[in-house]
Amino acid sequence: MAAPKELFDVRNIGIMAHIDAGKTTTTERILYYTGRSYKIGEVHEGTAVMDWMEQEQERGITITSAATTCYWKDKKINIIDTPGHVDFTVEVERCLRVLDGVIAVFCAVGGVEPQSETVWRQADKYAIPRVAFVNKMDRVGADFSKCLNMITERLGANPVAIQIPVGKEAEFRGVIDLIEGKMLLFGEQSLGQEVEVVEVPGEYIERFTAARMMLLEKLADFDEEIMEKYLDDTTVSAPEIYSALRKATLALEVVPVLCGSAFKNKGVQPLLDSVVRYLPSPLDVKEIEGVGKNGEPVTRKTDPEDSFVGLVFKLMSDTFVENLAFMRVYSGRIGVGDKVFNPVKKKQEKIGKLLKLHANKREEVDEILAGDIGAIVGLKFTTTGDTLCRKGDHIILESMDFPDPVIGVAIEPKSKAEEKKLAETLGKIALEDPSFTITTNSDTGQTIISGMGELHLEIIVDRLLNEFKVAANVGTPQVAYKETIGRLCRGEGKFDQLTGAKGQYGHVIIEVEPADRGSGFAFENLVDEDTVPGEYLEFIRKGIEDSLDSGPLIGYPLTDLKVSLVGGSYHDEESTEMAFGISAAMAIRRAAADADPKLLEPVMSLEVVTPEEYVGDVISDLNSKRGKVVGVEAEKELQVLKAHVPLAEMFGYSTSLRSSTQGRATFTMQFLQYEVVPASKADKIIKKIRGI
């Protein structure tokens, strides 16, 4: 099919949800109904097109975001299927950065689950319009109204039902379209491809009328014409509702909600219609803003004729080509053979090959235009979050923030011959995944790989051993601790050295004090130019910042402190930038050591869903793990426990939870914040790490 001529006909969307809500199954149905796939792939059989990694097929979950392009009613839809597991939140973050709209999938039984909240907040951060799809309406316990209430209460959103389900649980047959006033039934024999449109049956008229009035009532708040007709009791036509709903969705005022069962092939075509009707095209998105060479704001229009600018949002190692860089083109066009400039790395790149992607299949193209998503093969200097622009231009788009890893394992090659291969492979994976880091322990010389959770590291180790065929030994997971200080303290550093003909002199007096948890590091200058000239301040700050990598207790990074420069001295002749940097490092080390240093540990937000009879066992188990239960809610015959628990106590929790609840409880966990480790526990940890 020919590509659409107008940008208005393009949709860049993501599919996001909590793990197991049915994102990938929904995407598979979309590909089937749009003609992109000839047969439906199933996650549970390991045949889903979008879950193409071996590790995804084994576990039945999405790990890496996969991109594809399909067409629906002459509109081109670029889709990214994102992971739902909390360990892969970064994948969602970097995809949302470049998408214009989102389908949020919710399980009709579970409703708004913890990871749905996380991804919803990420979409809020980037102000992305959404449509919601309540999936699994055929499951026991499915409840459409409950999901709508949870979207309002837990997410603070304004959901507007544009459909209601026909039948529930095993009796779920189809949906009633509240806008057109028709019932849609999906042919069982045709895998849902044949949609039968019939009049609303008599027994549903009352429900349909009440739900349609509710829809008009909500839209009347955002559209004066609908308000007038609603108050006058005049009929509102379907095109008027579509137009008002699109405006309100783009303005982030409402979220249209549909329902269905992707696995049973029901409700996917109306979802596609809604993507096309309500989610933005690249032309509906405001101009992209960046920063010019001198820090001035620069904007670019979504126009193929404007000068080129694009953002690389993901890198991927590939067995056939050196690496793939996924890119969203915001303005202009990029063609094979073009020379482009990377203003972040200050390097020029040559475009050797451009691809359009369909999961792990690809087709070569000559150019990619504004508003589109594609991939570049073989960039040498560019990494995730970098901007590419026209040669001679200088514009940097806002990059992405990635959270610090909270868990690490030691890894070493099985033989000297494997050493180089291991280092190269880890480097490749770190390039792909900004939430994965590699460090070397200065005391033991061990290589430590760190990530966002046990599953994250398990997948990386799996890829190392099976995909990249590296022979390595892997240790047990270790928590990524941090250090902070407990009280205000002063430190002094003086560097006075004669080297050759010219001396080196720097003298710094600082005060350190504890700061709010999660605030990181702040620096303040409280001296005048006569004490320490302004030209040295940046080097003093850098000297302090570089020293925060290793705290006084056991060498973990120092955080959550404020440093003030309160004194010092300099020589006109002999003071140097380097001398002030060294003296600042000496001062911070002395001050931190005397400031009652404390150990910080990552604390996780835990949600356990368990049958009522096991609540006592679960709570006593959490208490033994230094957990703090912060709430218990009843949800039908189940209880939902919310708790804050140190990550150090949570290794192997899935096994202990299964055994104490006969396998009937489930849990989800995500990083909450760093907190001070109790003194008695901290002593044991410090002794263990020091090997005492």
Short mmCIF file of N, CA, C and O in Angstrom, two decimals, residues 117 230 576 612 662:
data_model
loop_
_atom_site.label_atom_id
_atom_site.label_comp_id
_atom_site.label_asym_id
_atom_site.label_seq_id
_atom_site.Cartn_x
_atom_site.Cartn_y
_atom_site.Cartn_z
N GLU A 117 -0.16 2.38 36.69
CA GLU A 117 -0.02 3.71 37.28
C GLU A 117 1.30 4.33 36.87
O GLU A 117 1.38 5.51 36.50
N TYR A 230 -27.50 19.51 24.32
CA TYR A 230 -27.80 18.66 25.47
C TYR A 230 -28.87 19.31 26.36
O TYR A 230 -29.82 18.68 26.78
N THR A 576 45.90 27.40 40.71
CA THR A 576 45.47 26.80 39.43
C THR A 576 44.12 26.12 39.61
O THR A 576 43.71 25.81 40.74
N GLU A 612 -8.06 -13.96 51.25
CA GLU A 612 -8.17 -13.42 52.61
C GLU A 612 -7.53 -14.31 53.68
O GLU A 612 -6.90 -13.84 54.61
N GLN A 662 0.15 -21.27 49.07
CA GLN A 662 -0.17 -22.38 48.15
C GLN A 662 -0.25 -21.90 46.70
O GLN A 662 -1.09 -22.34 45.92
#
